[in-house]
Short mmCIF file of C-alpha atoms and ligand atoms in Angstrom, two decimals:
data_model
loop_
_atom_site.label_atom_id
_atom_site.label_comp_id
_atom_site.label_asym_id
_atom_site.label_seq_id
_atom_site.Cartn_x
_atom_site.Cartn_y
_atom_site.Cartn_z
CA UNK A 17 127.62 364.75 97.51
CA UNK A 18 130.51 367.39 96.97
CA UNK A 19 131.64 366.05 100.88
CA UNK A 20 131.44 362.77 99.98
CA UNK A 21 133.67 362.73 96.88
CA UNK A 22 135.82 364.22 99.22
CA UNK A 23 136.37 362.06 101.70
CA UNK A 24 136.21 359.09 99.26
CA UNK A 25 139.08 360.85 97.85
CA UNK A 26 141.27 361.36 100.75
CA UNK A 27 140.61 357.67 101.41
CA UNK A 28 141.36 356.55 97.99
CA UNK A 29 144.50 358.68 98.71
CA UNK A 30 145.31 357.49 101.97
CA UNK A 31 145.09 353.48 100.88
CA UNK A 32 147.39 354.38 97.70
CA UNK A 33 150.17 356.08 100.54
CA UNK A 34 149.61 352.67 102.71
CA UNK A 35 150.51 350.34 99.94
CA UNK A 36 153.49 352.26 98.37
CA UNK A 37 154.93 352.71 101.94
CA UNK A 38 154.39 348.84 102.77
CA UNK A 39 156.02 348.12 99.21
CA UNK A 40 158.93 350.07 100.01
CA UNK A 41 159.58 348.23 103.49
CA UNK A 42 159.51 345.00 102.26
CA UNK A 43 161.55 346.23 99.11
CA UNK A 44 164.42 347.81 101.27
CA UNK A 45 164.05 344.60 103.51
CA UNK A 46 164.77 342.32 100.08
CA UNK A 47 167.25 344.66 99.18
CA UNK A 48 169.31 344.26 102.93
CA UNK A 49 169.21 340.02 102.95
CA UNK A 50 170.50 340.23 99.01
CA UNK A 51 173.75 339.29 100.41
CA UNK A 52 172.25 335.14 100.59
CA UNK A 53 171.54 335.89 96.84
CA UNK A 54 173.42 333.55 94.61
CA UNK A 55 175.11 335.70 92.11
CA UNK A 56 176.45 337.98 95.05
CA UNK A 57 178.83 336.06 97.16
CA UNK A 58 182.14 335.14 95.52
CA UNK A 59 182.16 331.81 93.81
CA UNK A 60 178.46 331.57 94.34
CA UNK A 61 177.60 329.62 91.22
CA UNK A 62 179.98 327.20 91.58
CA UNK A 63 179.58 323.72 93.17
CA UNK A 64 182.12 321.35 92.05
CA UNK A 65 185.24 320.41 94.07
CA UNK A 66 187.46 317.88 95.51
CA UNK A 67 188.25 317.95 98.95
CA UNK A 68 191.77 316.25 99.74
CA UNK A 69 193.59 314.98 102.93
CA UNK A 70 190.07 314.74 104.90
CA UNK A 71 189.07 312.85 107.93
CA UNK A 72 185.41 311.71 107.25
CA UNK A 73 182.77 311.12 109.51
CA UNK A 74 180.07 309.39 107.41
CA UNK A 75 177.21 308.72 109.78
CA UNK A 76 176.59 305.58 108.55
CA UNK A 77 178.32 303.84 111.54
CA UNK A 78 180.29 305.47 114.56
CA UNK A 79 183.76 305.93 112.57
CA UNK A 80 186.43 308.29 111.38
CA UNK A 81 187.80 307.56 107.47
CA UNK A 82 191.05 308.85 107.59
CA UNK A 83 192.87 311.27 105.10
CA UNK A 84 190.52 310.43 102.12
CA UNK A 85 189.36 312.76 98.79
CA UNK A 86 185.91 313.74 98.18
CA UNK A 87 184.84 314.58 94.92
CA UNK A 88 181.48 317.05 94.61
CA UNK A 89 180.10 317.17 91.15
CA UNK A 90 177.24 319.65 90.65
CA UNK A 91 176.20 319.62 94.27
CA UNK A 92 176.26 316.19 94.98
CA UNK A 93 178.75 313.63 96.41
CA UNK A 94 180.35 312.07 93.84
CA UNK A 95 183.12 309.80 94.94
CA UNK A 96 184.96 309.26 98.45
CA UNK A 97 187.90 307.34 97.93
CA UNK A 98 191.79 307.46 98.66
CA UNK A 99 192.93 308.86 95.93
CA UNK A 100 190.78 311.14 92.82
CA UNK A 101 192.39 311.99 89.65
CA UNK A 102 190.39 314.85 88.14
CA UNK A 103 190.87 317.79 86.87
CA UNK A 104 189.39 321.43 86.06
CA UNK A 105 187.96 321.32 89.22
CA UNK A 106 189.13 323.79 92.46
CA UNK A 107 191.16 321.59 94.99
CA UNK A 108 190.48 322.29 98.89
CA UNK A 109 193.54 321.10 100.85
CA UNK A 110 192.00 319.45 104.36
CA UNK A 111 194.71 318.28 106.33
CA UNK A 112 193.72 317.29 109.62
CA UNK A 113 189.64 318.65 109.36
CA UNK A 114 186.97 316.50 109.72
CA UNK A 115 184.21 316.35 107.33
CA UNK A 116 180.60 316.11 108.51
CA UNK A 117 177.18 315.67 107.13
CA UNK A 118 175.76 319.07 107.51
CA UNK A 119 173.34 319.49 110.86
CA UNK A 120 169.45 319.73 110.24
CA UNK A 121 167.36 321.17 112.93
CA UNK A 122 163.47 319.90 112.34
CA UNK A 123 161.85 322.07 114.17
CA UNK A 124 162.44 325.97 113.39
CA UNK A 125 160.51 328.91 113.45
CA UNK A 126 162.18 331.23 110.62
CA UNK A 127 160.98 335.45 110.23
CA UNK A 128 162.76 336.51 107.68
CA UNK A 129 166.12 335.77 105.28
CA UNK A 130 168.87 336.91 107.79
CA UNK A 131 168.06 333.79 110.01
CA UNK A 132 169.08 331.36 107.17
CA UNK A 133 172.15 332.80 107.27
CA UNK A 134 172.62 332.59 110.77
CA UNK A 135 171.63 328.76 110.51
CA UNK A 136 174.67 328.41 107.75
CA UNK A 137 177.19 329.73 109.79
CA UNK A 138 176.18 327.57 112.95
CA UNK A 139 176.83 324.38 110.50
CA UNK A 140 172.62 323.65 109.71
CA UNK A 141 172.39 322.92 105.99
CA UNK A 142 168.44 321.99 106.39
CA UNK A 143 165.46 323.63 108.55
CA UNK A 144 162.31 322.24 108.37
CA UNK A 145 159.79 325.15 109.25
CA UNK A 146 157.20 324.17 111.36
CA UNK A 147 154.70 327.59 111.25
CA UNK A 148 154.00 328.09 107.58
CA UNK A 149 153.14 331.03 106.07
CA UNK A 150 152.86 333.11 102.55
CA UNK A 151 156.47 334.16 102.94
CA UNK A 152 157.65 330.49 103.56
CA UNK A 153 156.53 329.30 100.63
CA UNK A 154 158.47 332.54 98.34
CA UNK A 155 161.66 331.24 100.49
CA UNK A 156 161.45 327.86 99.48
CA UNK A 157 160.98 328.73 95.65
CA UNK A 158 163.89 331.03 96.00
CA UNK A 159 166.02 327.74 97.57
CA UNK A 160 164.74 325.42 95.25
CA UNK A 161 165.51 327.83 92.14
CA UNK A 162 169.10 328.16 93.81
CA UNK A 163 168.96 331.65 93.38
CA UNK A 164 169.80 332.23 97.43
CA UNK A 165 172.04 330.66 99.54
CA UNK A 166 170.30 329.20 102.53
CA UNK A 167 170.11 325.79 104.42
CA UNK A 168 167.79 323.31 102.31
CA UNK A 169 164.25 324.77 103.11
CA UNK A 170 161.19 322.48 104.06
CA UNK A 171 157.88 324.22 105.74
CA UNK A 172 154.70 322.90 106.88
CA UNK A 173 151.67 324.78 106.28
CA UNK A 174 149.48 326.85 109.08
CA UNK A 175 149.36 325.11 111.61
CA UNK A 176 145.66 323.39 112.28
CA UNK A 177 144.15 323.72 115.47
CA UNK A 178 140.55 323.68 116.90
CA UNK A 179 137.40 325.77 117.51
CA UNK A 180 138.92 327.24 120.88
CA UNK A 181 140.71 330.36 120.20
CA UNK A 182 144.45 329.73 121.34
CA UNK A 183 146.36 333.23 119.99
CA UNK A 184 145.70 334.68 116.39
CA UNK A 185 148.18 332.58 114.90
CA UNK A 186 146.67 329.55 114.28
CA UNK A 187 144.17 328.25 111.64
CA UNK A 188 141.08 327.31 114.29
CA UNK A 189 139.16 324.62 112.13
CA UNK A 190 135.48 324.80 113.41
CA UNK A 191 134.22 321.20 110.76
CA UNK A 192 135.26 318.05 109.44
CA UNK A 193 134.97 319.48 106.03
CA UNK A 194 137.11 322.66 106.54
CA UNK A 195 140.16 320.97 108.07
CA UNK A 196 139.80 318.18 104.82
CA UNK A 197 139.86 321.24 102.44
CA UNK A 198 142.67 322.88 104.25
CA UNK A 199 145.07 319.82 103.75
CA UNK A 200 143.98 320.04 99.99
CA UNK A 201 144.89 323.41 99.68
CA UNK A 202 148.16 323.45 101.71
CA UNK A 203 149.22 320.42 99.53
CA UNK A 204 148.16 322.45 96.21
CA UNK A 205 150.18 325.88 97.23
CA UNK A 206 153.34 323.87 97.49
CA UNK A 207 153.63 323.89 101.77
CA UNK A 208 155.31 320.09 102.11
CA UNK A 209 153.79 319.10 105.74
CA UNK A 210 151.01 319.49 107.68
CA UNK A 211 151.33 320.84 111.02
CA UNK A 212 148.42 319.60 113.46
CA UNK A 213 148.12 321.31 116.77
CA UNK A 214 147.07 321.38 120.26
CA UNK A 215 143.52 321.93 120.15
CA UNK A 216 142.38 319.80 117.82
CA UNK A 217 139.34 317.46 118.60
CA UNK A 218 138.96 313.58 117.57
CA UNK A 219 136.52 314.59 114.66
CA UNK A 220 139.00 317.78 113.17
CA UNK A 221 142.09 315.17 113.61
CA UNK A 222 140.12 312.35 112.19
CA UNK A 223 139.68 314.60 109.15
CA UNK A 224 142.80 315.90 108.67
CA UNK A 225 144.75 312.74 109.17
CA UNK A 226 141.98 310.63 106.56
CA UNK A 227 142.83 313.48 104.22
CA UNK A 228 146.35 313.88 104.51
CA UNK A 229 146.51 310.07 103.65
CA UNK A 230 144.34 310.54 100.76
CA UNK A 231 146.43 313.43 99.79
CA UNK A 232 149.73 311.74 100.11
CA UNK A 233 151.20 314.58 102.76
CA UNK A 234 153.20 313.80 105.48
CA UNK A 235 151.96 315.12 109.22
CA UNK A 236 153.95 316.65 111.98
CA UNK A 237 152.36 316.77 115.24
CA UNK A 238 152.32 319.11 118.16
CA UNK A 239 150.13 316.64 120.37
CA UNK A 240 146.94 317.61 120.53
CA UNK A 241 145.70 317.79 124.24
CA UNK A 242 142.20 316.99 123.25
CA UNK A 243 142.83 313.23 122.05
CA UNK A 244 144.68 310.79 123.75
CA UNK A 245 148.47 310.92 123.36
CA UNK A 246 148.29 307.45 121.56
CA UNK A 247 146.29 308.73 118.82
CA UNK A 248 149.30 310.13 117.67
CA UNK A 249 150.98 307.19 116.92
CA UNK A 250 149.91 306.77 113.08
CA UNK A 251 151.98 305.76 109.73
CA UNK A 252 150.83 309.30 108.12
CA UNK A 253 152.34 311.30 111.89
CA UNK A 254 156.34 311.50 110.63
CA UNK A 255 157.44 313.33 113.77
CA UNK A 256 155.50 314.19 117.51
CA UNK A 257 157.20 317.48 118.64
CA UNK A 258 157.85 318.67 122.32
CA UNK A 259 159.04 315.88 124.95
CA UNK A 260 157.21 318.44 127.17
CA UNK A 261 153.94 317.17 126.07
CA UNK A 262 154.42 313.81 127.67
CA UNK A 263 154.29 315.93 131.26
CA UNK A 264 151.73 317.77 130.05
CA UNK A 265 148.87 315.77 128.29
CA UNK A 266 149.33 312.09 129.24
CA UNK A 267 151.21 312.30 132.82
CA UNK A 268 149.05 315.50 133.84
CA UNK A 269 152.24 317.40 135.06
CA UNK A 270 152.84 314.15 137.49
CA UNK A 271 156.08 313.11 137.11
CA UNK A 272 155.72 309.51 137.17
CA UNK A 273 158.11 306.96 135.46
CA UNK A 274 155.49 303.94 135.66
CA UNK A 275 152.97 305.55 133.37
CA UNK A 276 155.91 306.96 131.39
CA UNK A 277 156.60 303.66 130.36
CA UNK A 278 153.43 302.58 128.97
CA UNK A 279 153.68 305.76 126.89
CA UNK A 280 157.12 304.99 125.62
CA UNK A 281 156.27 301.35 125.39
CA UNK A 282 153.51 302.48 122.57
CA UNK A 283 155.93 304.54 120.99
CA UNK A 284 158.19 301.88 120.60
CA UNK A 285 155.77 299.66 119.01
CA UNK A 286 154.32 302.37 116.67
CA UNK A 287 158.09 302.23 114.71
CA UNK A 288 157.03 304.89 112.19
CA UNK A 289 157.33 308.24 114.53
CA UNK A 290 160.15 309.94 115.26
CA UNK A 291 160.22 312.24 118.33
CA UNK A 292 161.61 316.21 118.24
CA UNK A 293 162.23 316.98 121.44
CA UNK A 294 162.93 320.53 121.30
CA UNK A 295 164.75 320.70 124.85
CA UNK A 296 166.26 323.65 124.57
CA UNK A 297 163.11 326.14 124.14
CA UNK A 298 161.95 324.53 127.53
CA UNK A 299 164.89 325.12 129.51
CA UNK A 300 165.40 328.49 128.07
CA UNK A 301 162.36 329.15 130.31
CA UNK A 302 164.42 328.18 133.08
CA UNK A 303 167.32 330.20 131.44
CA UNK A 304 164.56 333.23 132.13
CA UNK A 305 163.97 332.32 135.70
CA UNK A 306 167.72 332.35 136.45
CA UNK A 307 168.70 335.72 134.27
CA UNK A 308 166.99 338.50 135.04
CA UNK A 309 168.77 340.80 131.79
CA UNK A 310 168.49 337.46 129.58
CA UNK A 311 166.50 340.16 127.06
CA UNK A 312 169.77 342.35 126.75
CA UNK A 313 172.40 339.48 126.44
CA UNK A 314 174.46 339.46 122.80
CA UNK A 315 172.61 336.28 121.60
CA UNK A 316 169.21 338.09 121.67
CA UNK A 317 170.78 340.44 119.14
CA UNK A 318 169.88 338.10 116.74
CA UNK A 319 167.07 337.94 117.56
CA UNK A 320 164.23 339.17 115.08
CA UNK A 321 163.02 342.48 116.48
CA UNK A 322 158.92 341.93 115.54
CA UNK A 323 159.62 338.35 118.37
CA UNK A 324 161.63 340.89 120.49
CA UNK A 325 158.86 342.71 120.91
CA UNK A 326 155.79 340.19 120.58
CA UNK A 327 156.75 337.13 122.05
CA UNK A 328 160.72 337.58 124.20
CA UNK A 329 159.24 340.42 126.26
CA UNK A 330 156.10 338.80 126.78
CA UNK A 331 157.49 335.01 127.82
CA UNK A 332 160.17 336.57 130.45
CA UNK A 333 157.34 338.91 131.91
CA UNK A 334 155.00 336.01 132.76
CA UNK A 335 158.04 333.96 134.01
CA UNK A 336 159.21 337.15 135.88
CA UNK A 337 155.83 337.24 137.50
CA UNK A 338 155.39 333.61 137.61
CA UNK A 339 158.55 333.69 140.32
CA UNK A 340 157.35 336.87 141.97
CA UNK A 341 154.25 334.94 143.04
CA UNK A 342 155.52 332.02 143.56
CA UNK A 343 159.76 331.64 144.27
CA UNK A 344 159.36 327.64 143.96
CA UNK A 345 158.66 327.81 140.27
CA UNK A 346 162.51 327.83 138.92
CA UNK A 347 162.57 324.79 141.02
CA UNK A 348 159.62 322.96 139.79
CA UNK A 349 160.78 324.24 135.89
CA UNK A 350 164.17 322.97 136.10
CA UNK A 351 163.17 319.66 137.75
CA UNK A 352 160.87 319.47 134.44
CA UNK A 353 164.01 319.61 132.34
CA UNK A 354 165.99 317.05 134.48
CA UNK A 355 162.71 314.61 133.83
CA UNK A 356 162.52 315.59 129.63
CA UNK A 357 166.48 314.37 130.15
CA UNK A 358 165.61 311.39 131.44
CA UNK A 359 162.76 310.63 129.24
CA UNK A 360 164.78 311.30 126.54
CA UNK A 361 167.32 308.78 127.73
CA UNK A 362 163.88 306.12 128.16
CA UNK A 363 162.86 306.73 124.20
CA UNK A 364 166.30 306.19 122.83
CA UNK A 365 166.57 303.23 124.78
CA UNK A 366 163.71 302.26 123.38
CA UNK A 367 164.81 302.42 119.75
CA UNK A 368 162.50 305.29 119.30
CA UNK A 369 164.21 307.59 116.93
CA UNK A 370 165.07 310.73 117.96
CA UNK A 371 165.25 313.96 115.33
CA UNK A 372 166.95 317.05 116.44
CA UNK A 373 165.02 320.03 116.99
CA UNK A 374 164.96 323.39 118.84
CA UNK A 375 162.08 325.83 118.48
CA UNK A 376 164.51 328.52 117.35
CA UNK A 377 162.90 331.35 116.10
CA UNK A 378 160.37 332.17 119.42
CA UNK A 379 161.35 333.52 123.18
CA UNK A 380 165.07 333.61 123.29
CA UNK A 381 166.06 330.36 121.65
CA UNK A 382 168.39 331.85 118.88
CA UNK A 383 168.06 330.23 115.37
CA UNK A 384 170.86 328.38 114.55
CA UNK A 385 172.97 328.77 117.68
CA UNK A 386 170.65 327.14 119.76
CA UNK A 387 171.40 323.65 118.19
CA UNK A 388 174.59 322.86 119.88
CA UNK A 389 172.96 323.62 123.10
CA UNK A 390 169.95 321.40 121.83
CA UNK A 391 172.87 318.62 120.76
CA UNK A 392 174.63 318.94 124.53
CA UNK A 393 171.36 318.13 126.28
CA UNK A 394 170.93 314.78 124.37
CA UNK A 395 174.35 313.71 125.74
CA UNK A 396 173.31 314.71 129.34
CA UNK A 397 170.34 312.20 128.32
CA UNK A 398 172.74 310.26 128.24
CA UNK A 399 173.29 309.48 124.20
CA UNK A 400 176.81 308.99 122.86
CA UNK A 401 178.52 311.80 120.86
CA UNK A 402 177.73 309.62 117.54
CA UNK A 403 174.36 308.71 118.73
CA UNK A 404 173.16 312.76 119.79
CA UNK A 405 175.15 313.58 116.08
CA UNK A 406 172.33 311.35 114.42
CA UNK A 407 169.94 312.45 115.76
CA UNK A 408 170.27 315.78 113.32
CA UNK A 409 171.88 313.97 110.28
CA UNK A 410 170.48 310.51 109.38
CA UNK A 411 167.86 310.06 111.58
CA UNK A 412 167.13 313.42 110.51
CA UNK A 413 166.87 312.16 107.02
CA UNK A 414 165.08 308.95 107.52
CA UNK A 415 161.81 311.18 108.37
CA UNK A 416 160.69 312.40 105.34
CA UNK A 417 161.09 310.92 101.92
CA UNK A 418 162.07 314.04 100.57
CA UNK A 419 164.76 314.66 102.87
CA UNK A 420 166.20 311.02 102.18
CA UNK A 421 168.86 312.47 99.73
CA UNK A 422 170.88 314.08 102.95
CA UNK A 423 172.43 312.92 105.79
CA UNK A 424 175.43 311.11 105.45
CA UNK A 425 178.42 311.18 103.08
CA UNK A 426 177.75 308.58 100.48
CA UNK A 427 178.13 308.75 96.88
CA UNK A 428 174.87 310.70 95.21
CA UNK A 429 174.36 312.00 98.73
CA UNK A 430 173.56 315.77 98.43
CA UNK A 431 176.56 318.09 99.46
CA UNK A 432 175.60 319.75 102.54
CA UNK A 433 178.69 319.10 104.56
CA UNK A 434 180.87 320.94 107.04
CA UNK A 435 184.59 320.82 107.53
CA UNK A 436 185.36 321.45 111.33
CA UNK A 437 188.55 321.60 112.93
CA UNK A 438 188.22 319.03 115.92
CA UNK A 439 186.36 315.47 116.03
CA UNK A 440 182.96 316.00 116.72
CA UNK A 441 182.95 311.93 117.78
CA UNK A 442 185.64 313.16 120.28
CA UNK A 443 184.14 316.74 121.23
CA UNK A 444 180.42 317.89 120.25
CA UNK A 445 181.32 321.64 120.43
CA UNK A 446 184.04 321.29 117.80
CA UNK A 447 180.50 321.36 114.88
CA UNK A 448 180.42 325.26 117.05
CA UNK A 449 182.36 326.83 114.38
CA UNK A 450 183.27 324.96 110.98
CA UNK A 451 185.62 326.56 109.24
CA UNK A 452 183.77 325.88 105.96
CA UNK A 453 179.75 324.99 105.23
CA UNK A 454 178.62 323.35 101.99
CA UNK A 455 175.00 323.53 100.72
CA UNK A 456 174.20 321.74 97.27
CA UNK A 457 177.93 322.11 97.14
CA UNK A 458 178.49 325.61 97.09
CA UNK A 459 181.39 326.46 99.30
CA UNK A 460 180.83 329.11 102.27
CA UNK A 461 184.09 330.26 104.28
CA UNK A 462 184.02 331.28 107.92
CA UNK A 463 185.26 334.78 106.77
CA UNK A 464 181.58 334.87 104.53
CA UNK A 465 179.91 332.81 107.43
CA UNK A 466 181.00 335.57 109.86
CA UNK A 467 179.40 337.96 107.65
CA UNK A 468 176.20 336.69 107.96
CA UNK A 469 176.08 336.66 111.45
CA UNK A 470 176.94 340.21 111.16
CA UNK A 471 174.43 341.27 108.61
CA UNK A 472 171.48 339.48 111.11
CA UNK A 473 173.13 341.24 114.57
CA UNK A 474 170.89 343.95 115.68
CA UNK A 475 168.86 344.52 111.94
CA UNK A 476 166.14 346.46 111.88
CA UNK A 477 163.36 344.77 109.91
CA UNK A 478 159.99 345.08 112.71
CA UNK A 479 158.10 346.30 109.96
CA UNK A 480 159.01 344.29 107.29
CA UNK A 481 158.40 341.36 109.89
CA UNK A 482 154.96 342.67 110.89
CA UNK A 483 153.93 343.19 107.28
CA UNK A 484 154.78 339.48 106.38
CA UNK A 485 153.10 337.90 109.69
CA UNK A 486 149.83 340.44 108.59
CA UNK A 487 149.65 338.81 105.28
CA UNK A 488 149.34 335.63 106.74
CA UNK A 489 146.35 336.67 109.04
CA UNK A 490 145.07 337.93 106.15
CA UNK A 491 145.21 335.06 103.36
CA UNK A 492 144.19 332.33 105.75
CA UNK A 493 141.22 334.19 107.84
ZN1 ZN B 724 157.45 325.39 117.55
#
């Protein structure tokens, strides 16, 4: 008895050590990204101001408004027009910049706070989150109370997949039921998608998709390689993700343009999906192949360190042994990129609209720097400059309804702009580096922009990470 009290005591002990030591890791963690909060940056509760002498690109048609004033009231775009009178509000002087809808990638993978910044100072005003978790949702209340600066924050829930155990990540519905009470609950804890996934059989994504329409909640799709590509093609499926998955699930790794065609044809016809293509994270694979210290260049240093470890290392070793065992694979993987290029080029031809993303977050595709990369591959599809800049501003915005208020500069358009120094119409890289970002109209110089980048280079948050991704395991198991 005397033993047993004990042990229950050094237990009781032990647990009490575990939770103040996991409190303290996430609290220093908080404490190192309070830098994005609010109330800390200078001028970070205001956003009203008029922007004078501006060349604006309003993405409503492929032009250039020259040396106009934009008025921001409260966030939002107020006027554009020649010439503002107003006063009691802080004038920016814009001679010869270019002002641009901020960018939105649609298909991110976010691990912590420092990213957001990182996606603010590459010019990304909006991330939809595609991998949701406890910690998304906290972010998103944080946004949405405008107590941090960070792009405009959307997340889907867990992501749904089958029985068939596919990594510890995923939610593996095993009945009709459970995957109709999962979009229930997602909807109810505040996640604003749902994310189907690969494994999912006709009778899970029956359920899911009858209940999300019930529900009201949109659906974005990894194609599931258990139902026909075409299933896919529904009013209630806002975005398929991956052009890879045409190779994969309906062509069968054959490369052939014939049956391509009858894919794309029923894409065209369905009208109501966009496509993410997500072209980067694929070639990065190449990127692998062809770099043998791709793990120590300076863009992995911003990196998170619990992916570092997890899911960079593991990706280049298979690759790495991939080409050991067989040298014609960086062959066969860059000729896979060449065809996503070209069936890009088919689908925009197509009228099928295309939404910028990248899979930053996962392997080495960096968050937020990876979208110009992303952007350059759409105009090697062959897309012009105005058509690939769409593609992550309005069509962006046309995808979900609440993402309609962003997107182009239009009065009572929300103020997530960027002012860069060339014309992007002209020159994609010139959205690289803007000089100054705007989110719900608060005003971010490159001198504060630059500090974020710093702040993310090389942190050390593996714990903090690990703790976050164990809660999830935790609350959805
Ligand atoms: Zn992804």
């Amino acid at each position: 008895m005397k033993l047993l009290k004990k042990i229950l005591k050094i237990v009781f002990a032990l647990i009490g050590v575990l939770i103040i030591a996991i409190l303290v890791i996430i609290g220093v963690d908080a404490q190192r990204t309070k830098y994005l909060n609010i109330d800390h940056f200078e001028n970070g509760d205001i956003n009203s101001y008029l922007i004078t002498h501006v060349n604006v690109i309003p993405m409503t048609q492929d032009t250039v408004l020259t040396d106009k004033m934009v008025y921001i009231k409260d966030g939002t775009i107020e006027t554009i027009a020649d010439n503002i009178n107003i006063d009691g509000v802080e004038v920016i002087d814009a001679k010869n910049k270019y002002l641009m809808p901020g960018l939105m990638d649609m298909h991110v993978h976010v691990w912590d706070r420092y990213e957001l910044g990182l996606y603010l100072s590459n010019g990304v005003t909006t991330v939809r989150n595609v991998w949701g978790m406890p910690m998304h949702l906290r972010i998103k209340e944080d946004v949405n109370k405008d107590e941090m600066i960070s792009p405009l924050f959307f997340t889907s829930g867990p992501k749904l997949t089958g029985p068939e155990f596919i990594g510890d990540d995923n939610l593996n519905l095993t009945t009709p039921e459970e995957a109709r009470d999962k979009v229930i609950s997602y909807k109810e804890r505040g996640y604003d998608f749902v994310k189907t996934y690969y494994g999912l059989t006709p009778d899970l994504f029956n359920a899911v998709l009858e209940q999300a329409k019930i529900s009201n909640v949109d659906i974005v799709a990894h194609p599931s390689q258990k139902i026909p590509y075409s299933y896919h093609f529904d009013p209630q499926l806002k975005s398929i993700e991956h052009t890879e998955e045409f190779v994969q699930q309906p062509l069968n790794y054959v490369l052939d343009t014939v049956k391509l065609k009858e894919i794309i044809d029923l894409y065209a016809n369905a009208k109501y999906s966009a496509h993410c293509p997500t072209l980067v994270v694929y070639n990065n694979i190449y990127q692998m192949l062809m770099d043998d210290n791709i793990l120590e260049s300076e863009s992995m240093q911003y990196m998170s360190p619990l992916i570092k470890k997890v899911d960079s290392k593991t990706q280049f070793d298979r690759w790495h042994n991939a080409k050991l065992e067989d040298s014609s694979v960086t062959e066969r993987i860059k000729k896979q990129h060449d065809f996503h290029l070209y069936i890009i080029k088919k689908l925009h031809e197509a009228n099928v609209r295309i939404i910028c993303g990248t899979d930053a977050g996962i392997g080495v595709t960096t968050p937020g720097f990876s979208i110009h990369q992303e952007l350059e591959f759409y105009k090697e599809a062959g897309l012009s400059n105005y058509e690939v800049l769409k593609t992550a501003t309005v069509n962006a915005a046309k995808t979900h309804s609440i993402m309609n208020n962003m997107g182009t500069i239009e009065g009572g358009k929300l103020a997530n702009l960027v002012l860069v120094g060339n014309n992007p119409l002209s020159d994609l890289s010139a959205m690289k580096h803007p000089s100054t970002v705007f989110v719900k109209g608060r005003k971010l110089d490159r001198k504060t922009l630059d500090s974020f980048e710093e702040k993310a280079k090389d942190r050390k948050n593996l714990l903090a990470s690990g703790i976050r991704y164990a809660e999830n395991l935790i609350i959805e198991k």
